Coordinates of C-alpha atoms in Angstrom, one line a residue:
M29 CA 11.0 -35.3 13.6
T30 CA 7.9 -33.5 12.4
E31 CA 6.4 -33.2 15.8
N32 CA 9.4 -31.2 17.0
N33 CA 9.2 -28.6 14.3
R34 CA 7.7 -25.2 15.2
L35 CA 7.2 -22.1 13.0
L36 CA 7.5 -18.5 14.1
I37 CA 6.4 -16.0 11.5
V38 CA 8.0 -12.6 12.1
N39 CA 6.4 -9.5 10.6
T40 CA 8.3 -6.2 10.5
M41 CA 5.8 -3.9 8.8
D42 CA 2.8 -2.1 10.2
H43 CA 0.4 -4.5 8.5
I44 CA 0.6 -8.3 8.7
S45 CA 0.0 -10.2 5.5
M46 CA -3.3 -11.9 6.0
A47 CA -2.0 -15.2 4.6
S48 CA 0.0 -15.5 7.8
F49 CA -3.0 -16.3 9.9
G50 CA -4.2 -18.9 7.4
V51 CA -0.8 -20.6 7.4
C52 CA -0.8 -20.8 11.2
D53 CA -4.3 -22.2 11.1
Y54 CA -3.3 -24.8 8.5
L55 CA -0.2 -25.9 10.3
T56 CA -1.9 -26.1 13.6
K57 CA -4.6 -28.3 12.1
N58 CA -1.7 -30.5 11.0
K59 CA -0.3 -30.6 14.5
I60 CA 2.6 -28.2 13.8
P61 CA 2.7 -25.3 16.4
S62 CA 2.8 -21.9 14.7
K63 CA 2.7 -18.3 15.9
I64 CA 3.1 -14.8 14.5
L65 CA 5.3 -12.1 16.1
N66 CA 4.8 -8.5 15.0
I67 CA 7.7 -6.1 15.5
V68 CA 7.6 -2.7 14.0
P69 CA 10.9 -0.9 14.3
T70 CA 9.6 2.4 13.0
N71 CA 13.0 4.3 13.2
W72 CA 14.9 2.0 11.0
S73 CA 16.2 3.2 7.7
I74 CA 14.6 2.3 4.4
N75 CA 18.1 1.6 3.1
P76 CA 19.5 -1.7 4.3
D77 CA 23.0 -0.3 4.2
R78 CA 22.1 2.5 6.6
V79 CA 20.4 0.8 9.5
N80 CA 21.5 2.5 12.8
H81 CA 22.3 -0.6 14.9
S82 CA 22.6 1.4 18.1
D83 CA 19.2 3.0 17.8
A84 CA 17.3 2.5 21.1
S85 CA 14.1 1.5 19.3
I86 CA 15.9 -1.4 17.7
S87 CA 17.1 -2.9 21.0
V88 CA 13.5 -2.8 22.3
Y89 CA 12.2 -4.9 19.4
L90 CA 15.2 -7.2 19.5
E91 CA 14.5 -7.9 23.1
K92 CA 10.9 -8.7 22.2
L93 CA 12.2 -11.0 19.4
D94 CA 14.6 -12.8 21.8
K95 CA 11.8 -13.2 24.4
Y96 CA 9.5 -15.1 22.1
I97 CA 12.2 -17.1 20.4
H98 CA 13.2 -18.4 23.9
S99 CA 9.6 -19.0 25.0
F100 CA 8.2 -20.5 21.8
N101 CA 11.4 -22.3 20.7
P102 CA 10.9 -22.4 17.0
T103 CA 12.9 -24.6 14.7
Y104 CA 11.9 -22.5 11.6
I105 CA 11.4 -18.7 11.4
A106 CA 9.6 -17.1 8.4
I107 CA 10.5 -13.4 8.0
L108 CA 7.7 -11.9 5.9
F109 CA 8.9 -9.9 2.9
H110 CA 5.6 -9.1 1.3
W111 CA 5.9 -5.3 0.9
K112 CA 9.1 -3.9 -0.5
E113 CA 9.3 -1.2 2.1
A114 CA 10.3 -3.9 4.7
I115 CA 13.8 -4.5 3.1
S116 CA 15.9 -3.0 5.8
D117 CA 14.0 -4.7 8.6
F118 CA 14.0 -8.0 6.7
V119 CA 17.8 -7.9 6.2
Y120 CA 18.7 -6.8 9.8
V121 CA 16.3 -9.2 11.5
G122 CA 17.5 -12.1 9.3
E123 CA 21.1 -11.4 10.0
Y124 CA 20.5 -11.0 13.7
I125 CA 18.6 -14.3 14.0
K126 CA 21.1 -16.3 12.0
N127 CA 24.1 -14.9 14.0
K128 CA 22.4 -15.5 17.4
Y129 CA 20.5 -18.7 16.6
P130 CA 22.4 -20.5 13.9
N131 CA 20.4 -23.7 14.2
I132 CA 17.1 -22.1 13.4
K133 CA 16.2 -22.4 9.7
I134 CA 15.1 -19.1 8.1
L135 CA 12.7 -18.8 5.2
S136 CA 10.8 -16.0 3.6
G137 CA 7.8 -15.4 1.5
G138 CA 5.4 -12.8 0.2
F139 CA 5.2 -10.7 -3.0
T140 CA 8.7 -9.2 -2.8
A141 CA 10.4 -12.4 -1.6
S142 CA 8.7 -14.4 -4.3
Y143 CA 9.7 -11.9 -7.0
F144 CA 13.4 -11.7 -6.0
G145 CA 13.7 -15.3 -4.9
V146 CA 16.9 -16.6 -6.4
S147 CA 18.6 -13.2 -6.1
L148 CA 17.7 -13.0 -2.4
L149 CA 19.3 -16.3 -1.6
K150 CA 22.4 -15.4 -3.6
K151 CA 22.8 -12.1 -1.7
Y152 CA 21.8 -12.9 1.8
N153 CA 23.5 -15.9 3.5
F154 CA 21.1 -15.9 6.4
L155 CA 18.3 -17.2 4.2
D156 CA 17.8 -20.9 3.8
Y157 CA 14.6 -21.0 1.8
V158 CA 12.3 -18.8 -0.2
I159 CA 8.7 -19.8 -0.9
S160 CA 7.6 -18.3 -4.2
G161 CA 3.9 -18.0 -4.4
D162 CA 1.2 -19.7 -2.4
P163 CA 2.6 -20.9 0.9
E164 CA 0.3 -23.5 2.5
I165 CA 1.4 -26.8 1.1
P166 CA 5.1 -25.8 0.7
I167 CA 5.4 -24.8 4.4
L168 CA 3.6 -28.0 5.5
F169 CA 5.9 -30.2 3.4
L170 CA 9.0 -28.4 4.6
L171 CA 8.1 -28.7 8.2
K172 CA 7.1 -32.3 7.8
N173 CA 10.7 -32.9 6.6
E174 CA 9.6 -34.1 3.1
D175 CA 12.2 -34.7 0.4
I176 CA 13.4 -31.1 -0.4
T177 CA 13.1 -31.7 -4.1
Q178 CA 9.4 -32.5 -3.7
V179 CA 8.4 -29.3 -1.8
P180 CA 6.5 -27.1 -4.3
N181 CA 7.2 -23.4 -4.9
L182 CA 10.5 -23.8 -3.0
I183 CA 13.9 -22.1 -3.8
Y184 CA 16.7 -23.5 -1.6
R185 CA 20.4 -24.0 -1.1
D186 CA 22.1 -27.2 -2.3
N187 CA 25.7 -26.8 -1.0
K188 CA 26.8 -23.7 -2.9
E189 CA 24.1 -23.9 -5.6
I190 CA 20.7 -22.2 -5.5
R191 CA 18.0 -24.6 -6.7
V192 CA 14.5 -23.8 -7.9
G193 CA 12.1 -26.6 -7.2
F194 CA 10.2 -28.0 -10.2
M195 CA 7.0 -28.7 -8.3
K196 CA 4.3 -26.0 -8.4
Y197 CA 1.4 -25.4 -6.1
R198 CA -1.6 -23.0 -6.1
A199 CA -4.2 -22.9 -3.4
D200 CA -7.7 -23.7 -4.3
P201 CA -11.0 -22.1 -3.0
E202 CA -11.8 -25.3 -1.0
L203 CA -8.6 -25.1 1.1
L204 CA -8.7 -21.4 1.7
S205 CA -12.4 -21.7 2.8
T206 CA -11.4 -24.2 5.5
L207 CA -8.9 -21.8 7.1
S208 CA -9.4 -19.0 9.7
Y209 CA -7.9 -15.6 9.0
T210 CA -9.2 -13.9 12.1
N211 CA -8.1 -16.1 15.0
L212 CA -5.8 -13.6 16.7
E213 CA -4.7 -16.2 19.3
Y214 CA -2.0 -17.1 16.7
L215 CA -0.5 -13.6 17.2
F216 CA 1.6 -12.8 20.2
D217 CA 0.5 -9.5 21.9
Y218 CA -2.5 -9.3 19.5
E219 CA -4.0 -6.5 21.6
D220 CA -1.3 -4.1 20.3
Y221 CA -2.1 -5.0 16.7
V222 CA -5.8 -4.5 17.2
K223 CA -5.2 -1.1 18.7
F224 CA -3.2 -0.2 15.6
T225 CA -5.8 -1.5 13.1
D226 CA -8.6 0.2 15.0
K227 CA -6.8 3.6 14.7
F228 CA -6.0 3.0 11.0
L229 CA -8.6 1.4 8.7
G230 CA -9.9 -1.6 10.7
F231 CA -8.9 -5.3 10.7
P232 CA -8.6 -6.6 7.2
I233 CA -11.0 -9.4 6.2
Y234 CA -9.5 -12.0 3.8
V235 CA -11.9 -12.5 0.9
G236 CA -9.6 -14.0 -1.7
R237 CA -6.3 -14.2 -3.5
G238 CA -5.3 -12.9 -6.9
C239 CA -6.8 -10.4 -9.3
V240 CA -8.4 -10.3 -12.7
H241 CA -7.5 -6.7 -13.4
N242 CA -4.2 -5.3 -14.7
C243 CA -3.5 -1.8 -13.5
L244 CA 0.0 -0.6 -14.6
Y245 CA 1.1 0.5 -11.2
C246 CA -0.1 -2.4 -9.1
G247 CA 2.1 -5.1 -7.7
A248 CA -0.9 -7.3 -7.1
S249 CA -2.3 -7.1 -10.7
R250 CA -3.0 -10.1 -12.8
D251 CA 0.3 -9.8 -14.7
A252 CA 2.3 -9.0 -11.6
M253 CA 1.0 -12.1 -9.9
L254 CA 2.2 -14.1 -12.8
R255 CA 5.7 -12.7 -12.3
H256 CA 6.1 -13.0 -8.6
S257 CA 3.7 -15.7 -7.4
V258 CA 3.0 -18.2 -10.2
G259 CA 5.6 -18.1 -12.9
I260 CA 5.8 -17.1 -16.5
T261 CA 4.9 -20.5 -17.7
E262 CA 1.3 -20.0 -16.4
K263 CA -1.0 -18.5 -19.0
K264 CA -3.2 -16.7 -16.5
Y265 CA -3.6 -16.0 -12.8
G266 CA -7.2 -15.6 -11.9
M267 CA -8.7 -15.1 -8.5
V268 CA -9.1 -17.8 -5.8
V269 CA -12.0 -16.7 -3.7
R270 CA -13.2 -18.1 -0.4
S271 CA -16.7 -19.1 0.2
V272 CA -19.2 -16.6 1.7
D273 CA -19.8 -19.1 4.6
S274 CA -16.1 -19.1 5.5
I275 CA -15.9 -15.3 5.5
I276 CA -19.1 -15.0 7.6
K277 CA -17.5 -17.4 10.1
D278 CA -14.3 -15.2 10.2
L279 CA -16.5 -12.2 10.9
K280 CA -18.1 -13.9 13.9
V281 CA -14.6 -14.7 15.2
I282 CA -13.1 -11.2 14.8
K283 CA -16.1 -9.5 16.5
K284 CA -14.6 -10.8 19.8
Y285 CA -11.6 -8.5 19.2
T286 CA -12.9 -5.4 17.4
N287 CA -15.9 -3.8 15.8
R288 CA -13.9 -2.1 13.0
I289 CA -13.0 -4.0 9.8
F290 CA -11.6 -3.3 6.3
I291 CA -12.8 -5.0 3.2
S292 CA -11.4 -4.5 -0.3
Y293 CA -11.8 -7.2 -2.9
E294 CA -13.7 -6.5 -6.1
S295 CA -12.5 -9.2 -8.5
D296 CA -15.8 -10.9 -7.9
M297 CA -18.6 -8.4 -7.4
K298 CA -21.3 -11.1 -7.4
L299 CA -19.6 -12.6 -4.3
M300 CA -19.1 -9.3 -2.7
K301 CA -22.8 -8.4 -3.0
E302 CA -23.8 -11.8 -1.7
L303 CA -21.5 -11.3 1.3
L304 CA -23.0 -7.9 2.1
K305 CA -26.5 -9.3 1.9
R306 CA -25.6 -12.2 4.2
I307 CA -24.1 -9.7 6.8
S308 CA -27.2 -7.6 6.7
K309 CA -29.4 -10.7 7.3
D310 CA -27.3 -12.1 10.2
K311 CA -28.6 -10.9 13.5
D312 CA -25.1 -11.3 15.1
L313 CA -23.3 -9.3 12.4
K314 CA -25.8 -6.7 11.1
K315 CA -24.9 -3.2 12.1
Y316 CA -22.1 -4.5 14.4
F317 CA -19.0 -3.4 12.5
Y318 CA -17.8 0.0 11.3
I319 CA -16.5 -0.5 7.8
T320 CA -13.7 0.8 5.7
Y321 CA -14.5 -0.3 2.2
G322 CA -11.8 0.0 -0.5
A323 CA -13.5 0.4 -3.9
W324 CA -11.5 -0.6 -7.0
K325 CA -14.5 0.0 -9.3
V326 CA -17.1 2.7 -9.5
L327 CA -19.7 2.3 -6.7
D328 CA -23.2 1.7 -8.0
K329 CA -26.3 2.4 -5.9
E330 CA -26.8 -1.2 -5.1
I331 CA -23.4 -1.5 -3.4
V332 CA -23.9 1.7 -1.4
Y333 CA -27.3 0.5 -0.2
L334 CA -25.9 -2.9 0.7
L335 CA -23.1 -1.2 2.7
R336 CA -25.7 1.0 4.5
D337 CA -27.8 -2.1 5.4
A338 CA -24.9 -4.2 6.7
F339 CA -22.7 -1.8 8.7
R340 CA -22.7 0.9 11.4
F341 CA -21.7 4.3 10.2
D342 CA -19.9 7.1 12.0
S343 CA -18.0 10.0 10.3
D344 CA -14.9 9.2 12.4
K345 CA -14.9 5.4 12.0
S346 CA -16.5 4.7 8.6
I347 CA -14.6 5.2 5.4
I348 CA -15.1 4.5 1.7
E349 CA -11.9 4.6 -0.3
I350 CA -12.1 5.5 -4.0
S351 CA -9.0 5.4 -6.2
P352 CA -9.4 7.0 -9.6
E353 CA -5.6 7.7 -9.5
V354 CA -5.8 10.3 -12.2
F355 CA -8.4 12.9 -13.3
D356 CA -7.9 12.6 -17.0
E357 CA -10.2 9.9 -18.4
V358 CA -7.9 8.9 -21.3
D359 CA -5.0 8.5 -18.9
R360 CA -7.1 6.5 -16.5
K361 CA -8.2 4.1 -19.2
L362 CA -4.6 3.3 -19.9
I363 CA -3.5 3.2 -16.3
K364 CA -6.5 1.3 -14.8
S365 CA -7.1 -1.1 -17.6
G366 CA -9.8 -3.7 -17.7
G367 CA -12.9 -3.8 -15.5
V368 CA -11.7 -1.1 -13.0
Y369 CA -11.8 1.8 -15.4
Y370 CA -14.7 4.3 -15.0
S371 CA -15.5 7.7 -16.5
N372 CA -15.6 10.9 -14.6
K373 CA -19.4 11.0 -15.1
Q374 CA -19.7 7.6 -13.5
Y375 CA -17.3 8.7 -10.7
F376 CA -19.2 11.9 -9.9
R377 CA -22.5 9.9 -9.9
A378 CA -21.0 7.5 -7.4
I379 CA -20.0 10.3 -5.1
D380 CA -23.6 11.7 -5.3
N381 CA -25.0 8.3 -4.5
I382 CA -22.8 8.1 -1.4
K383 CA -24.0 11.5 -0.3
K384 CA -27.7 10.7 -0.9
I385 CA -27.6 7.3 0.8
L386 CA -25.1 7.7 3.6
G387 CA -24.9 11.5 4.0
S388 CA -22.1 12.7 6.2
K389 CA -21.9 9.6 8.3
V390 CA -19.0 8.2 6.2
K391 CA -15.7 9.8 5.2
V392 CA -14.9 9.5 1.5
V393 CA -11.2 9.2 0.8
L394 CA -10.2 10.0 -2.8
F395 CA -6.8 8.7 -3.9
Y396 CA -4.9 10.3 -6.7
S397 CA -1.3 9.8 -7.5
R398 CA 1.4 11.6 -9.6
Y399 CA 4.2 10.7 -12.0
H400 CA 2.3 8.1 -14.0
K401 CA 3.7 7.4 -17.5
T402 CA 1.1 9.8 -19.0
H403 CA 2.5 12.7 -16.9
N404 CA 5.4 13.2 -19.2
S405 CA 5.7 17.0 -19.1
F406 CA 5.4 19.8 -16.6
D407 CA 2.5 21.3 -18.5
K408 CA 0.6 18.0 -18.3
L409 CA 1.3 17.8 -14.6
I410 CA -0.1 21.3 -14.1
E411 CA -3.1 20.6 -16.2
E412 CA -3.9 17.4 -14.2
Y413 CA -3.4 19.3 -10.9
K414 CA -5.6 22.1 -12.1
N415 CA -8.5 19.7 -12.8
L416 CA -7.9 18.0 -9.5
I417 CA -8.1 21.2 -7.4
E418 CA -11.1 22.4 -9.4
F419 CA -12.9 19.2 -8.5
R420 CA -11.6 19.3 -4.9
D421 CA -13.1 22.8 -4.4
K422 CA -16.5 21.6 -5.5
L423 CA -16.6 18.8 -2.9
K424 CA -18.2 21.0 -0.2
H425 CA -21.3 18.7 0.0
I426 CA -19.5 15.6 1.3
N427 CA -17.3 14.5 4.2
Y428 CA -14.1 13.8 2.3
K429 CA -10.4 13.6 2.4
F430 CA -8.3 14.4 -0.7
D431 CA -5.2 12.3 -0.9
Y432 CA -2.7 13.1 -3.7
T433 CA 0.6 11.3 -3.3
H434 CA 3.5 9.8 -5.3
V435 CA 2.6 6.6 -7.1
A436 CA 4.4 3.6 -5.6
T437 CA 6.6 1.6 -8.0
D438 CA 5.4 -1.8 -6.9
V439 CA 7.7 -4.8 -7.4
G440 CA 6.5 -6.8 -10.3
S441 CA 4.2 -4.1 -11.7
Q442 CA 4.3 -3.0 -15.3
Y443 CA 6.0 0.2 -14.2
W444 CA 8.7 -1.8 -12.4
Q445 CA 9.3 -4.0 -15.4
E446 CA 9.6 -1.0 -17.8
Y447 CA 11.7 1.2 -15.5
I448 CA 14.1 -0.9 -13.5
N449 CA 17.2 -2.3 -15.1
N450 CA 17.7 -6.0 -14.3
P451 CA 14.4 -5.9 -12.4
R452 CA 14.7 -9.4 -10.9
E453 CA 17.9 -8.5 -9.0
V454 CA 17.6 -7.3 -5.5
D455 CA 20.7 -5.1 -6.0
S456 CA 18.7 -3.2 -8.6
F457 CA 16.1 -2.5 -6.0
I458 CA 18.7 -1.3 -3.5
R459 CA 20.3 0.9 -6.2
E460 CA 16.9 2.6 -6.7
L461 CA 16.4 3.0 -3.0
K462 CA 19.8 4.8 -2.8
R463 CA 19.0 6.9 -5.8
L464 CA 15.6 8.0 -4.3
D465 CA 17.2 8.7 -1.0
K466 CA 19.8 10.9 -2.7
T467 CA 17.1 12.7 -4.7
S468 CA 15.2 13.4 -1.5
K469 CA 18.2 14.9 0.2
E470 CA 19.1 17.0 -2.8
T471 CA 15.6 18.4 -3.4
G472 CA 14.0 18.2 0.0
I473 CA 11.1 16.3 -1.4
H474 CA 9.5 13.8 1.0
F475 CA 8.3 10.9 -1.1
G476 CA 5.1 9.5 0.3
N477 CA 5.8 6.2 -1.4
L478 CA 8.8 4.5 -2.9
C479 CA 8.3 6.3 -6.3
F480 CA 11.1 5.0 -8.5
Y481 CA 9.3 5.6 -11.8
F482 CA 9.3 9.0 -13.4
P483 CA 8.5 9.5 -17.1
K484 CA 11.8 9.7 -18.9
E485 CA 10.8 13.1 -20.5
L486 CA 10.6 14.8 -17.1
E487 CA 13.7 16.6 -15.8
I488 CA 14.4 16.6 -12.1
E489 CA 13.9 20.4 -12.2
D490 CA 10.3 19.9 -13.5
V491 CA 9.7 17.5 -10.6
L492 CA 11.1 19.9 -8.0
K493 CA 9.0 22.8 -9.4
F494 CA 5.9 20.8 -9.5
E495 CA 6.4 19.6 -5.9
M496 CA 6.9 23.2 -4.8
V497 CA 3.6 24.2 -6.5
I498 CA 1.8 21.4 -4.6
Y499 CA 3.4 22.4 -1.3
F500 CA 2.4 26.1 -2.0
D501 CA -1.2 25.0 -2.7
E502 CA -1.3 22.8 0.4
C503 CA 0.0 25.7 2.5
L504 CA -2.5 28.2 1.1
T505 CA -5.5 25.8 1.4
R506 CA -4.7 25.5 5.2
D507 CA -4.8 29.3 5.4
K508 CA -8.4 29.6 4.3
T509 CA -8.4 33.4 4.3
S510 CA -5.5 33.6 1.9
Y511 CA -6.8 30.8 -0.3
H512 CA -10.3 32.2 -0.7
Y513 CA -8.9 35.7 -1.4
V514 CA -6.7 34.2 -4.2
L515 CA -9.6 32.4 -5.8
N516 CA -11.9 35.4 -5.6
N517 CA -9.4 37.1 -8.0
Y518 CA -8.3 34.2 -10.1
N519 CA -9.5 31.0 -11.8
H520 CA -7.7 27.8 -11.0
S521 CA -5.4 28.1 -14.0
E522 CA -4.3 31.6 -13.1
Y523 CA -4.0 30.5 -9.5
L524 CA -1.5 27.8 -10.4
N525 CA 0.4 30.1 -12.7
L526 CA 0.6 32.5 -9.8
L527 CA 2.2 29.7 -7.7
I528 CA 4.7 29.0 -10.4
C529 CA 5.5 32.7 -10.6
I530 CA 6.2 32.8 -6.9
Y531 CA 8.5 29.8 -7.1
E532 CA 10.4 31.3 -10.0
K533 CA 10.7 34.8 -8.4
Y534 CA 11.5 33.9 -4.8
F535 CA 12.2 30.2 -4.2
R536 CA 14.1 28.8 -7.2
G537 CA 17.2 27.0 -5.9
L538 CA 15.8 26.1 -2.5
K539 CA 14.8 22.7 -1.3
V540 CA 11.1 21.9 -0.8
N541 CA 11.6 21.1 2.9
E542 CA 13.3 24.5 3.4
V543 CA 10.4 26.6 2.0
L544 CA 7.4 25.9 4.2
H545 CA 9.1 26.2 7.6
G546 CA 9.5 29.2 9.9
N547 CA 10.3 32.5 8.2
L548 CA 10.2 31.2 4.7
K549 CA 6.7 29.9 5.2
D550 CA 5.6 33.4 6.4
K551 CA 7.4 34.9 3.5
F552 CA 5.5 32.7 1.1
I553 CA 2.1 33.6 2.5
K554 CA 3.1 37.3 2.4
E555 CA 4.5 37.2 -1.1
S556 CA 1.6 35.3 -2.5
L557 CA -0.9 37.8 -1.2
D558 CA 1.2 40.7 -2.3
L559 CA 1.5 39.3 -5.8
V560 CA -2.3 39.0 -6.0
R561 CA -3.0 42.4 -4.6
N562 CA -0.4 44.4 -6.2
E563 CA 1.4 42.9 -9.2
F564 CA -1.3 40.9 -10.9
Q565 CA -4.6 42.7 -10.3
S566 CA -5.0 43.1 -14.0
K567 CA -5.0 39.3 -14.4
Q568 CA -2.1 39.6 -16.9
Q569 CA -0.6 36.4 -18.3
L570 CA 1.6 35.0 -15.6
Y571 CA 4.7 32.9 -16.0
K572 CA 4.2 29.6 -17.8
G573 CA 6.8 26.8 -17.2

């Protein structure tokens, strides 16, 4: 019977997919009890074949899972598989639940589950269903015990066969605008989650779904959404945006729990500006929240003024994120295609606007990433990095953080489609995880993201050498005296050539994680200064890779 069905959504990543709150609200309005449980087993392996089942941290989270299964008594459990990084947790939790509670039906959804759909059901017997794409109506129909063939967006088992339902569903703005995405009463132990979001970027505010842009690296781009959430028969996947009234209502709910929020949705700038104006005119909301604002596009003066008028600002709690990704404008135009491209001139002007309007009361986080398809030689990598550090060293006039990491190979992105053999097979994903894990062990490189994509022209030796140069630079920039001494004698090109020379002369053959620890770190600092002072005072041409 429908009235006996209850849904528990289990999240195993740091961040909870915001659609989960909307699903709980929708089901509750339809008299189906629904809750979210957040368990974050941080010591689990990224590789599903290498989970340490005896790890003490796992038992703590399994006890928490058992506690709420017994108290809430769900008939269905949805294990979120939105971000690909959750794979080991997804597999282990799924198998644990199915073995211990065989009568509970297990489903999954999210970007990654939607993309791998059929492959997941073939590989993992604990799964009963996958919802591919928008979840609201499909979950409602499933829990109302509707004819399984009439449940939209559903992939399911039929005896030994995997069936893909022919019915399709996409949420509309009207439905999303009726739902609450900030009612934390749906989340067990929500205080712990709020503490986490307060320390990180703030509680995410749900503005809309979908994207009109098509960045090559992004798993939430227009084309990626076609692949994992809509289906290739659709001609386009546009945005589905909530009303400003519904977002304002959510803000008035979340202020009971926190005064720090995160907003990032620039598919509809007209709506975004209207939202900020409404916040600044609302006596209950104006200047109440500290903001983290994720900018996809270049920030014009109007947006910065609107942010200033709507929110509180503090250098430790207020952040504006800007993600040019690469310094080279030609590369950026290829990588960030469509309406999110901007020139360096526009970019520099935006940073100046932030400084003039907000001063040092906000931290500006600049995101760059490496190993894009345009970075297809060591020389190009070095040229890109030279431009980045020249720019970095000019940013003395703002409160900033420079973030340069490995580009994530998002499931369903254009990079994923181009690089991964048999991209729709979850075994292909696991193969790449093992390959990246092996590369990390052999080179000592700590990959900040799951970076599977490397331009085919790059040899692993080029990657290792470039990673060493980055580590050397990061080490020297922390030692301000050494760094300033180097740059007093060299320009940035010569400085990077110096780092390459140090690598070739002293550290070739070592792993990255062996170099900047203990005695080797001291050796690097000493050798870099000796090279500057003694061997290269004449600014002779240094080694070129």
